[in-house]
PDB file of C-alpha atoms in Angstrom:
ATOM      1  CA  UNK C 971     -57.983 -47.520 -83.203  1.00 53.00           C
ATOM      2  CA  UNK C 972     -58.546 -50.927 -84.444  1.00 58.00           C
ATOM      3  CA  UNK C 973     -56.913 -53.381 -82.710  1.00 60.00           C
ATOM      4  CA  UNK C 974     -57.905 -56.247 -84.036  1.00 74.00           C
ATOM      5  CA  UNK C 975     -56.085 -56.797 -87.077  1.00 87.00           C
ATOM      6  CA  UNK C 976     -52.754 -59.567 -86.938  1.00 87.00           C
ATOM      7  CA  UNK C 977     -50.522 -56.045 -87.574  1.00 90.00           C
ATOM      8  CA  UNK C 978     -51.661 -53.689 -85.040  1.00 88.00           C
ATOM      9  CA  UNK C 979     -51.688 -56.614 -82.403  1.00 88.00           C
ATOM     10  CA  UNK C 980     -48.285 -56.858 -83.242  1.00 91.00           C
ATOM     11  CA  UNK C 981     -47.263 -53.388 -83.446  1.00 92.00           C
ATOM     12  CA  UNK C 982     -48.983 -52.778 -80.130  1.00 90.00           C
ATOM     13  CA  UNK C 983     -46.764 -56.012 -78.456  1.00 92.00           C
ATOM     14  CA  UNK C 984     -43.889 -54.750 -79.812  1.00 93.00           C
ATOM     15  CA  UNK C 985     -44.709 -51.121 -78.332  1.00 93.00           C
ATOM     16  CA  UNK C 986     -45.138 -52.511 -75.169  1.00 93.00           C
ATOM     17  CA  UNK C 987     -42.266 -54.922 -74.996  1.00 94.00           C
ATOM     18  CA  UNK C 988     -40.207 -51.863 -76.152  1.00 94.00           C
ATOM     19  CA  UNK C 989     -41.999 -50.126 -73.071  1.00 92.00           C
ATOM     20  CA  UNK C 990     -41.070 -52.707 -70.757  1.00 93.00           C
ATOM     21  CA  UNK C 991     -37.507 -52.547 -71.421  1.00 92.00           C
ATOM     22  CA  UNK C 992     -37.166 -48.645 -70.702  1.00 92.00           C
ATOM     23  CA  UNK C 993     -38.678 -49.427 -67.355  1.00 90.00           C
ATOM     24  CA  UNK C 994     -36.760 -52.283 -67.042  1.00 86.00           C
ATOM     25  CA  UNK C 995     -34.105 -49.952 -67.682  1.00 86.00           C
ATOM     26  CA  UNK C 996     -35.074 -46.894 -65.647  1.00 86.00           C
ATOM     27  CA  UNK C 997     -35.776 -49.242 -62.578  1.00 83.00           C
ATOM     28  CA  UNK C 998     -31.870 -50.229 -63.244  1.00 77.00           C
ATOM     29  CA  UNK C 999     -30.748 -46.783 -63.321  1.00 79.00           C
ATOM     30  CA  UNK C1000     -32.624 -45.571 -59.963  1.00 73.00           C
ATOM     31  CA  UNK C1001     -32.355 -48.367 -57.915  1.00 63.00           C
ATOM     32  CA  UNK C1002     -35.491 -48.093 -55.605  1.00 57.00           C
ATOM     33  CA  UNK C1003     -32.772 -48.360 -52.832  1.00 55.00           C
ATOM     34  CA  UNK C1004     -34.385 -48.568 -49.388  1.00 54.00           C
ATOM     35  CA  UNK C1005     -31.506 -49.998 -47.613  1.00 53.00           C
ATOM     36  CA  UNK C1006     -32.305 -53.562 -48.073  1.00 58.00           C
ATOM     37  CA  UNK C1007     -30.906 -55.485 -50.603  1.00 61.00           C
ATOM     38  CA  UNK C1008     -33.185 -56.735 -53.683  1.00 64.00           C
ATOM     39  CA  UNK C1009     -36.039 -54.580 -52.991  1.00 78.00           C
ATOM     40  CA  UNK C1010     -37.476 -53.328 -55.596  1.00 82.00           C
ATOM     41  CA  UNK C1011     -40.361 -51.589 -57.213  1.00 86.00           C
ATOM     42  CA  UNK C1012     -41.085 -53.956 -60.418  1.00 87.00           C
ATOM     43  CA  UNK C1013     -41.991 -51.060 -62.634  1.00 89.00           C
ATOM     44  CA  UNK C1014     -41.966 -53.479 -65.683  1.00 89.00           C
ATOM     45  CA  UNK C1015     -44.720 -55.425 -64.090  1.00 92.00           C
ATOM     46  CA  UNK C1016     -46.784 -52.905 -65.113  1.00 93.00           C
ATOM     47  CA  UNK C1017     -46.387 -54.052 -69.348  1.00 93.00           C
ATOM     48  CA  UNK C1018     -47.892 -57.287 -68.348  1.00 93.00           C
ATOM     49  CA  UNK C1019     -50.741 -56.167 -66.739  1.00 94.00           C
ATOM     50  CA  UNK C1020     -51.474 -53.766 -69.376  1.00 93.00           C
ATOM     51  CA  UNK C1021     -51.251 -56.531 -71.921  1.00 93.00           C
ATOM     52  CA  UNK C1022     -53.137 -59.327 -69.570  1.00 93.00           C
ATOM     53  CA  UNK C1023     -55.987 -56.455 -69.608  1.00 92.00           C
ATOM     54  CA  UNK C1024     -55.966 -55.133 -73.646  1.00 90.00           C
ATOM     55  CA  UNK C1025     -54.954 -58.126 -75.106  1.00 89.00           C
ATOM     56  CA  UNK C1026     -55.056 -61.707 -73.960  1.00 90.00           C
ATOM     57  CA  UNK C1027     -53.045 -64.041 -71.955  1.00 93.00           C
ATOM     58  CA  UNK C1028     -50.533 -65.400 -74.715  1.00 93.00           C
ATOM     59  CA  UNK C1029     -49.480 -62.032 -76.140  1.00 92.00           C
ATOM     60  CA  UNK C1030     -49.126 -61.132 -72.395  1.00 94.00           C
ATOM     61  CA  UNK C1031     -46.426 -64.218 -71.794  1.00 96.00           C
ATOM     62  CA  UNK C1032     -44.750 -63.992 -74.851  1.00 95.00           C
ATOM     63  CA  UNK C1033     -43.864 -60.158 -73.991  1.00 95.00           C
ATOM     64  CA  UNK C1034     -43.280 -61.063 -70.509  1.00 95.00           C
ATOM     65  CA  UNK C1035     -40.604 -63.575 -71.447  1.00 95.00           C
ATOM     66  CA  UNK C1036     -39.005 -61.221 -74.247  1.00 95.00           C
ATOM     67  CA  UNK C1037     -38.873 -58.939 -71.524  1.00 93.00           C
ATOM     68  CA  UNK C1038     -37.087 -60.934 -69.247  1.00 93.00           C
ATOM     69  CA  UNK C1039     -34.702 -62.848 -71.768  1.00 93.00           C
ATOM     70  CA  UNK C1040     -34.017 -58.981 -73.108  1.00 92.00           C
ATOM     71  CA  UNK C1041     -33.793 -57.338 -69.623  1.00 90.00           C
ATOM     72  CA  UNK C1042     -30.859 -59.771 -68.727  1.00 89.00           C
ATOM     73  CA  UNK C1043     -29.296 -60.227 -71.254  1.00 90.00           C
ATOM     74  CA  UNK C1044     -28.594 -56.038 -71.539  1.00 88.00           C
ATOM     75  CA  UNK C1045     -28.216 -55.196 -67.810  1.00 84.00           C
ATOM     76  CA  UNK C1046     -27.920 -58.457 -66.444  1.00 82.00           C
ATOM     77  CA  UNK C1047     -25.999 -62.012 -66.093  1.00 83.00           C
ATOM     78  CA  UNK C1048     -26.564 -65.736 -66.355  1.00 84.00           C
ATOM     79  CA  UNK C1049     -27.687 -65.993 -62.900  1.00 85.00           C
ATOM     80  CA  UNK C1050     -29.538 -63.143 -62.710  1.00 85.00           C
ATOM     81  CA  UNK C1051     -31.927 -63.987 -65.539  1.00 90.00           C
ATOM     82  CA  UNK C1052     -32.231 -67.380 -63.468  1.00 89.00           C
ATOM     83  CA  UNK C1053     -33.480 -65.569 -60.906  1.00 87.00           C
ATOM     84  CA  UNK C1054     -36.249 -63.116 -63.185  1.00 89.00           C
ATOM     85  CA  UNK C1055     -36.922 -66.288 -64.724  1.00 92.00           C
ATOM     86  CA  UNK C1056     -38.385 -67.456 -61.565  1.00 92.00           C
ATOM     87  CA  UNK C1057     -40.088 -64.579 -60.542  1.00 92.00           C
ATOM     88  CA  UNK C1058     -41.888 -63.869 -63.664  1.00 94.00           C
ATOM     89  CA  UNK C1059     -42.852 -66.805 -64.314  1.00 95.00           C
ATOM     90  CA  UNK C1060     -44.722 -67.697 -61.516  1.00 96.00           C
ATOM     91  CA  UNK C1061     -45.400 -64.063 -60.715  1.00 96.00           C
ATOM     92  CA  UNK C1062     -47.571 -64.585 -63.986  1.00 96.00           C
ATOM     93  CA  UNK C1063     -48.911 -67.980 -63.496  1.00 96.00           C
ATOM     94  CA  UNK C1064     -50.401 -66.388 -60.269  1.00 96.00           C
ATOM     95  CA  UNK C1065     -51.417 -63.308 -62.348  1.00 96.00           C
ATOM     96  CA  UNK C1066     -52.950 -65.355 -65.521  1.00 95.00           C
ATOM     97  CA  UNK C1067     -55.071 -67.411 -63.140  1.00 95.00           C
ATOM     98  CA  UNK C1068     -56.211 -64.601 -60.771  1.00 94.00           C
ATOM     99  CA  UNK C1069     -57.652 -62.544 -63.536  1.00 93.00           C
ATOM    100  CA  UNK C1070     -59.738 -65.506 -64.936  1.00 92.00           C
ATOM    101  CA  UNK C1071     -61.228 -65.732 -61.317  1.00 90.00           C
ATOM    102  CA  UNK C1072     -62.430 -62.612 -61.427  1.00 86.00           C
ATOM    103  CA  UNK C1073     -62.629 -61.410 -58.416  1.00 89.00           C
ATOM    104  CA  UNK C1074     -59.590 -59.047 -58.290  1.00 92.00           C
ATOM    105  CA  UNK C1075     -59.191 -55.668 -59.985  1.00 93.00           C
ATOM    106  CA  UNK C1076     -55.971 -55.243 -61.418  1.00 94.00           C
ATOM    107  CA  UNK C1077     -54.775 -53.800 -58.531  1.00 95.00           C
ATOM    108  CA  UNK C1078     -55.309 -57.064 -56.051  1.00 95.00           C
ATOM    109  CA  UNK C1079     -54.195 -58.756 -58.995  1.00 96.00           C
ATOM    110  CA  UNK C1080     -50.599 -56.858 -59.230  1.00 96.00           C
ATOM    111  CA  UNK C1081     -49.885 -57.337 -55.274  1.00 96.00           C
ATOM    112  CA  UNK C1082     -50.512 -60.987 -55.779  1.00 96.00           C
ATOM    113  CA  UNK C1083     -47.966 -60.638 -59.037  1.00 96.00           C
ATOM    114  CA  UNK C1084     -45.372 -59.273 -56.985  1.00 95.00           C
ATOM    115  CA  UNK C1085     -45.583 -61.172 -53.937  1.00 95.00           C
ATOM    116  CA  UNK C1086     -45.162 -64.367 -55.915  1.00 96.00           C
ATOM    117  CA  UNK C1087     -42.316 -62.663 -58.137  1.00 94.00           C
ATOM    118  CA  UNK C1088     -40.564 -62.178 -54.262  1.00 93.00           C
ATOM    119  CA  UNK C1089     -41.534 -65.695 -52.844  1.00 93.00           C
ATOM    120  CA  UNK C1090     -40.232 -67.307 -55.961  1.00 93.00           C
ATOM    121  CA  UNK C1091     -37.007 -65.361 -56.087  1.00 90.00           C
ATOM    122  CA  UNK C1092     -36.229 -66.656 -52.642  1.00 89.00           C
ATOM    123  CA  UNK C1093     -37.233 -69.890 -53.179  1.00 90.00           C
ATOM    124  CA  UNK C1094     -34.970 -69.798 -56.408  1.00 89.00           C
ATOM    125  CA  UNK C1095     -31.955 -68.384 -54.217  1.00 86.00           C
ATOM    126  CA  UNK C1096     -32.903 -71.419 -51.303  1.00 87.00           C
ATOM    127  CA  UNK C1097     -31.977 -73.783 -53.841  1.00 87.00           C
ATOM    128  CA  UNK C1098     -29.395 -71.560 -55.606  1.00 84.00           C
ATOM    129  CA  UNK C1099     -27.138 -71.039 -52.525  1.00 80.00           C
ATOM    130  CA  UNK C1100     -28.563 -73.786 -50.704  1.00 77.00           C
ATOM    131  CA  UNK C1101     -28.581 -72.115 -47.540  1.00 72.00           C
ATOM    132  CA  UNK C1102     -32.492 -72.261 -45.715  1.00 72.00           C
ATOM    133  CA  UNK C1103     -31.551 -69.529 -43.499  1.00 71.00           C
ATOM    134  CA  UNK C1104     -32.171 -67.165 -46.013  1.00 75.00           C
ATOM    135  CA  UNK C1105     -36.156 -68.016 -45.527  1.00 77.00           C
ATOM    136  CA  UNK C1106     -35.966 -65.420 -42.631  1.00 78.00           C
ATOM    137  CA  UNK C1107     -35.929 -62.932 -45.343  1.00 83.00           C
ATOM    138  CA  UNK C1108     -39.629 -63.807 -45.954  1.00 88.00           C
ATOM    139  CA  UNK C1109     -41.597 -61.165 -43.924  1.00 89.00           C
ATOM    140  CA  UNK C1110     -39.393 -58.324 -45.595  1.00 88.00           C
ATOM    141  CA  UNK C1111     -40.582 -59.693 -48.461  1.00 90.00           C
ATOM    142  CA  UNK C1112     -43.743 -60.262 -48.481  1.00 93.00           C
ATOM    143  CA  UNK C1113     -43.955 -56.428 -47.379  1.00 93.00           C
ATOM    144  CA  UNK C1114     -41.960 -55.157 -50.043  1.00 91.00           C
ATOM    145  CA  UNK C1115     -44.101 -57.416 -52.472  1.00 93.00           C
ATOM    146  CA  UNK C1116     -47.579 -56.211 -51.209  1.00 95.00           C
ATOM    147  CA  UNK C1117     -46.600 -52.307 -51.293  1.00 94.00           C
ATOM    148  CA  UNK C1118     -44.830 -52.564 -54.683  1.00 93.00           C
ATOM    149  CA  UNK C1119     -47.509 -54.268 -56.422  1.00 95.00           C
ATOM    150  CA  UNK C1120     -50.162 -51.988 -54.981  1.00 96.00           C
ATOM    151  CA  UNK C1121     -48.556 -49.085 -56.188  1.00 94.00           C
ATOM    152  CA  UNK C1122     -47.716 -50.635 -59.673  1.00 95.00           C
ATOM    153  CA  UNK C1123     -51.316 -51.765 -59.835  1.00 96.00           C
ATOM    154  CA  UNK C1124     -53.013 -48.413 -59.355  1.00 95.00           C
ATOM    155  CA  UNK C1125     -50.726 -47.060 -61.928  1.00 94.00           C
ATOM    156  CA  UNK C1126     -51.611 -50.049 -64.619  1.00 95.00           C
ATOM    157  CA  UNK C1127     -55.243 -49.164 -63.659  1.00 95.00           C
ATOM    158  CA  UNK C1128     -54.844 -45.528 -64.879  1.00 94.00           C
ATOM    159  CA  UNK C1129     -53.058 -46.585 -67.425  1.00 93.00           C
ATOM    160  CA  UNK C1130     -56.044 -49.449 -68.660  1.00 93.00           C
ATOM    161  CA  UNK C1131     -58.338 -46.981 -68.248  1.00 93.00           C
ATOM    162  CA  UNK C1132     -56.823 -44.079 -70.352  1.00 93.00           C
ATOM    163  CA  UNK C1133     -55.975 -46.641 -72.981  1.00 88.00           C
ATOM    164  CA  UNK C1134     -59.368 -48.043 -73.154  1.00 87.00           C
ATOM    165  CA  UNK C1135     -61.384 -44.747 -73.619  1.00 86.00           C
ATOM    166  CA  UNK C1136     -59.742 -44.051 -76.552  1.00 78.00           C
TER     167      UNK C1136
ATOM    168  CA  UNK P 776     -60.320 -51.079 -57.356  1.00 76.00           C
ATOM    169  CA  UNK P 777     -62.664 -53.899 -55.781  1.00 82.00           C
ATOM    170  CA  UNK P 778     -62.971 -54.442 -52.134  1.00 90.00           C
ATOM    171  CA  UNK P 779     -61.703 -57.888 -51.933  1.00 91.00           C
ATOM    172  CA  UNK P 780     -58.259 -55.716 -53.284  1.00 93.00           C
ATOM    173  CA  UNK P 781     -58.225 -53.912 -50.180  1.00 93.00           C
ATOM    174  CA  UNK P 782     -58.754 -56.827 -48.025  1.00 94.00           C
ATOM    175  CA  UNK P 783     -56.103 -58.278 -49.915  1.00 94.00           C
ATOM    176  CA  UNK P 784     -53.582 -55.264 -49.456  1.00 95.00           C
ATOM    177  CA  UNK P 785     -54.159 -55.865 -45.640  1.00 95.00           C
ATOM    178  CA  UNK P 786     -54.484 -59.555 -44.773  1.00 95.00           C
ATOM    179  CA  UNK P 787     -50.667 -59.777 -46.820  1.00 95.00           C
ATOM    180  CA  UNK P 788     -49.311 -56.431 -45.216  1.00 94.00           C
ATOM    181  CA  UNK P 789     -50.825 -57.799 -41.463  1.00 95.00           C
ATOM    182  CA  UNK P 790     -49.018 -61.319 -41.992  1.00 94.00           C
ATOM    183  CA  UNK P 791     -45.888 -59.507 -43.473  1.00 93.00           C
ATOM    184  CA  UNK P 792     -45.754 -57.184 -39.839  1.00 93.00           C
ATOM    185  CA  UNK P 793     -46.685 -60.196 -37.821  1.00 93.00           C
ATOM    186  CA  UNK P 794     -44.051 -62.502 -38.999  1.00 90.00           C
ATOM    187  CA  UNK P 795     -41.474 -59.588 -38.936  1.00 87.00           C
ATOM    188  CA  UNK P 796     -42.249 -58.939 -35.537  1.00 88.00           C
ATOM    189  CA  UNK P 797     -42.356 -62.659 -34.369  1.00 87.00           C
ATOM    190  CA  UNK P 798     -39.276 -63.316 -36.106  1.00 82.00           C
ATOM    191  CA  UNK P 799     -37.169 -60.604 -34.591  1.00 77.00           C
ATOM    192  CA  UNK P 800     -38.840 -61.574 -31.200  1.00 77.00           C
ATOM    193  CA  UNK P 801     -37.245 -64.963 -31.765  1.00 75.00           C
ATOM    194  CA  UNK P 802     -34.170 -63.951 -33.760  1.00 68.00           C
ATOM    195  CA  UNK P 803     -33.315 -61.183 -30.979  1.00 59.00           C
ATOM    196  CA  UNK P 804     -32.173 -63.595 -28.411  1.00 57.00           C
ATOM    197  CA  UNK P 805     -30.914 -66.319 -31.126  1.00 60.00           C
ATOM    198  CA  UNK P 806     -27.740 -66.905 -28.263  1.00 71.00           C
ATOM    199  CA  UNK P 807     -25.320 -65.505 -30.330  1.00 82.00           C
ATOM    200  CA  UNK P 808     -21.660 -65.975 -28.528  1.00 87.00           C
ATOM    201  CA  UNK P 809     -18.270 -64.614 -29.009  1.00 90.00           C
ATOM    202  CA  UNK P 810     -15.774 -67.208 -28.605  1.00 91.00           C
ATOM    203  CA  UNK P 811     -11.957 -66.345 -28.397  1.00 92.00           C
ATOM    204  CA  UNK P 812      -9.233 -68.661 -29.416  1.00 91.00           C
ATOM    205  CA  UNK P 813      -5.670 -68.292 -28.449  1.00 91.00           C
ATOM    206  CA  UNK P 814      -3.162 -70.161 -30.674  1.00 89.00           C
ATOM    207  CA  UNK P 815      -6.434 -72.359 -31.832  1.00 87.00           C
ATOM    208  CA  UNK P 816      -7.632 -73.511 -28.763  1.00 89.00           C
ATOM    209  CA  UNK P 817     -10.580 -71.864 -27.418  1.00 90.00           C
ATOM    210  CA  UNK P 818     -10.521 -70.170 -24.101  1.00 90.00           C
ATOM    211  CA  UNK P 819     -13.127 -68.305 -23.659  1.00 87.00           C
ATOM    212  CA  UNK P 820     -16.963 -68.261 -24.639  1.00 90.00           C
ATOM    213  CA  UNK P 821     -18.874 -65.627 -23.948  1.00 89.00           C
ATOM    214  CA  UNK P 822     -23.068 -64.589 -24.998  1.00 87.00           C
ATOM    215  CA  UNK P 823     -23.436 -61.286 -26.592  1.00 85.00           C
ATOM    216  CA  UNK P 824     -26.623 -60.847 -24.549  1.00 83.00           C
ATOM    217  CA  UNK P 825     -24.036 -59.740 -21.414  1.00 84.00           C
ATOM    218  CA  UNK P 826     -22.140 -56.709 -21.283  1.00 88.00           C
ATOM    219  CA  UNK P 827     -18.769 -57.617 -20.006  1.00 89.00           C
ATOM    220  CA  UNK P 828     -14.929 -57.087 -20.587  1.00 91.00           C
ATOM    221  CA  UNK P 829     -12.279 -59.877 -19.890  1.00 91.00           C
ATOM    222  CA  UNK P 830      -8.757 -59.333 -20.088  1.00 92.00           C
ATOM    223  CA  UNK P 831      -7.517 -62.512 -22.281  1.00 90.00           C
ATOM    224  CA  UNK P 832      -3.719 -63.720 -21.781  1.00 90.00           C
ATOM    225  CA  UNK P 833      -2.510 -64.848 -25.447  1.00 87.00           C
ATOM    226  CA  UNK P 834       0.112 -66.525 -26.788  1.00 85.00           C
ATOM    227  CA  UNK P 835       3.254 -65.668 -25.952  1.00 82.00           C
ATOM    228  CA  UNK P 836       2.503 -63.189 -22.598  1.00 84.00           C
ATOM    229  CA  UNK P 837       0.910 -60.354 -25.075  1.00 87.00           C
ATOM    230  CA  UNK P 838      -2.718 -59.771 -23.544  1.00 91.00           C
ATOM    231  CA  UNK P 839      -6.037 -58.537 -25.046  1.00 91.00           C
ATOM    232  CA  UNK P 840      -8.578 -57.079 -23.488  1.00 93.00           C
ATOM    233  CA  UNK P 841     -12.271 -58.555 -24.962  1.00 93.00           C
ATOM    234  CA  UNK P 842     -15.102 -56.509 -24.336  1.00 93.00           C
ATOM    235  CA  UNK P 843     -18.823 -57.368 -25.021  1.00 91.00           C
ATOM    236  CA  UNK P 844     -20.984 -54.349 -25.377  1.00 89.00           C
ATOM    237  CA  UNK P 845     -24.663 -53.708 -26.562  1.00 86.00           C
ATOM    238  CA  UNK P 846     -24.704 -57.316 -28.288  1.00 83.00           C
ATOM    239  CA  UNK P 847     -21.314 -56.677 -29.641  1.00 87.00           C
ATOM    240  CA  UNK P 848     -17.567 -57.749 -29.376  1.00 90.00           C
ATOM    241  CA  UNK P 849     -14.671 -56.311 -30.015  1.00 91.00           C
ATOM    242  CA  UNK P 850     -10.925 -55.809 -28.499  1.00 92.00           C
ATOM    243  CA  UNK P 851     -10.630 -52.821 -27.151  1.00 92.00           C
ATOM    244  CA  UNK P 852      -6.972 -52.978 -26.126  1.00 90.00           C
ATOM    245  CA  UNK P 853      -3.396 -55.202 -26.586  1.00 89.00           C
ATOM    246  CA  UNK P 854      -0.103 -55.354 -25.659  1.00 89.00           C
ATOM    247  CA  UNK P 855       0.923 -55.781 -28.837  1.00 83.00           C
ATOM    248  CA  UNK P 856       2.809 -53.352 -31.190  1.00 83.00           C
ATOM    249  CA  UNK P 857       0.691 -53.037 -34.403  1.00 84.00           C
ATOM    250  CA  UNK P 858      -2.959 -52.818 -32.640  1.00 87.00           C
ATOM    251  CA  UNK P 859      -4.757 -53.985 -35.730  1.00 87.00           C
ATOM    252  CA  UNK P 860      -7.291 -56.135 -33.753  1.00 88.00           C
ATOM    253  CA  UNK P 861      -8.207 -52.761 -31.593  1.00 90.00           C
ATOM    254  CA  UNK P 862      -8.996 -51.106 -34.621  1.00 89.00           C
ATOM    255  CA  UNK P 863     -10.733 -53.821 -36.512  1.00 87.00           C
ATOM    256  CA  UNK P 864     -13.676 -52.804 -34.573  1.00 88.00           C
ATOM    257  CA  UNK P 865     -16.863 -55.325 -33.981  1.00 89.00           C
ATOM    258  CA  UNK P 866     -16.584 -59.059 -34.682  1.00 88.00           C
ATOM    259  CA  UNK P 867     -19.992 -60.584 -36.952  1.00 83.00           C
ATOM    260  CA  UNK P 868     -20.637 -63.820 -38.511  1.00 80.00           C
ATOM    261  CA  UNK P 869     -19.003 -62.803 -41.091  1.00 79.00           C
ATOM    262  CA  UNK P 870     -15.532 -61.098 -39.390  1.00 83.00           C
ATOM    263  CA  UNK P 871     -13.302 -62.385 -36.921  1.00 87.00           C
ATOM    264  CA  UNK P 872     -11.110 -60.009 -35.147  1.00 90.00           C
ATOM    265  CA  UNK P 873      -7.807 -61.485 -35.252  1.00 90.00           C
ATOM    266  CA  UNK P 874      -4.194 -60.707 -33.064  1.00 88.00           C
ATOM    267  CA  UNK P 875      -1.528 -61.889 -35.197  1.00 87.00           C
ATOM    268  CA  UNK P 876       1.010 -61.153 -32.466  1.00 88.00           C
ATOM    269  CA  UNK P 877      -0.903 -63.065 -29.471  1.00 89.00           C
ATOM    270  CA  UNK P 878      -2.073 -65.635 -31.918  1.00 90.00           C
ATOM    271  CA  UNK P 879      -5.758 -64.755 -30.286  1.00 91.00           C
ATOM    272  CA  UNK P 880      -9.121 -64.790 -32.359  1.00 92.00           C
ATOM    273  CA  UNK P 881     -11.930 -63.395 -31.515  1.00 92.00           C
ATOM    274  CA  UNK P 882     -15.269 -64.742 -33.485  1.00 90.00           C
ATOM    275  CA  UNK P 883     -19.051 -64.735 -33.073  1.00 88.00           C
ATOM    276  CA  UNK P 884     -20.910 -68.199 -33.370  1.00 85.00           C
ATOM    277  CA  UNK P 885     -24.401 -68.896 -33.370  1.00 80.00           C
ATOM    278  CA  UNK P 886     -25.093 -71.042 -29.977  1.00 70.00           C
TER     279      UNK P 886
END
């Protein structure tokens, strides 16, 4: 497949921003409950590391934000976009940076993504409800972060690499 | 995968456990204390970190009897009629167990 025509770059955006919404959506359909609230497994993570790795970094945003903006706006609220908002964009400012260093696989790469999407989200909700005791949530966090990025990771790295043989 | 991935994976999970476990260390005796009003003066003030029970005289005659068990606080029995504080269960942060009757409240502060 060529990919390197203006049309099929496009096309294959638009595939994967329609991608990220379904597992936008199935993540809101089977909340990855584990008894603690906002814990979850960031599924659509995994569209932006596909893109950050078969495309390049601006294609990779620009989904990334349609994502978000969509995402909200179908199963979420004003606040709760806020609050993606946050998350995904430092999540990829961490991501976008740690790839051009090189010295991650995707995998490393995704735990850093969704550590920062967690530490940004409750820096967001600090400010938001303006309540520091909230900080004490960090260590669940930070767990939660570091598993759920390593699994989404070695799942974009199948992914890349089934993708790129064809 | 690369190695520096792995290392990754388990400097963040060891300082995820290690803060957990330092926090809950330090949370676990944070001096949380029920404190029981009667008619909006306080009366009693007791840490959750001792089991006890104290029979509190409210407002009125009625009487309550406040008991402090496994970190927790409830009422466990009244003299009055309805008996809604008895089975309001624990008091938290967030719920005070209340005696309408005797005019007593019991709620948890942090210390």
């Amino acid at each position: 497949m060529n990919r390197n025509t203006p049309a099929s770059r496009v096309a294959f955006c638009g595939v994967i921003t329609a991608l990220s919404i379904v597992l936008g959506y199935v993540e809101y359909l089977i909340p990855f409950s584990v008894g603690i609230y906002g814990i979850k497994l960031g599924l659509a993570n995994l569209s932006v590391l596909i893109l950050l790795y078969l495309t390049d970094t601006k294609s990779a945003f620009l989904v990334h934000l349609a994502r978000i903006l969509l995402c909200g706006m179908l199963f979420g609220n004003g606040v709760s976009i806020l609050y993606s908002l946050a998350g995904g964009l430092v999540s990829f400012l961490c991501m976008a940076l740690l790839k051009q260093w090189n010295r991650l696989s995707v995998v490393g790469i995704s735990i850093c993504g969704g550590v920062a999407h967690n530490l940004a989200q409750l820096g967001a909700a600090i400010l938001l409800v303006d309540e520091l005791r909230i900080a004490f949530y960090l260590p669940v966090l930070l767990i939660a972060g570091t598993l759920a990025g390593f699994l989404v990771g070695l799942c974009s790295l199948s992914v890349i690499r089934a993708v790129k043989k064809q | 995968m690369k190695r520096n991935d792995l290392i990754l994976f388990a400097i963040l999970l060891t300082v995820g456990l290690v803060s957990l476990l330092v926090l809950t260390a330090v949370l676990g005796d944070k001096g949380e204390v029920a404190v029981v009003t009667v008619d909006g003066e306080e009366v009693l003030r007791l840490p959750l970190s001792k089991d006890t029970e104290v029979w509190v005289e409210g407002y009125g005659g009625g009487t309550n009897l406040v008991v402090i068990e496994n970190g927790q606080a409830s009422i466990r029995e009244a003299s009055c009629p309805d008996k809604v504080c008895v089975h309001t269960g624990h008091a938290s942060a967030l719920k005070s167990v209340v005696c309408a009757p005797n005019r007593v409240v019991l709620s948890i502060e942090e210390e």
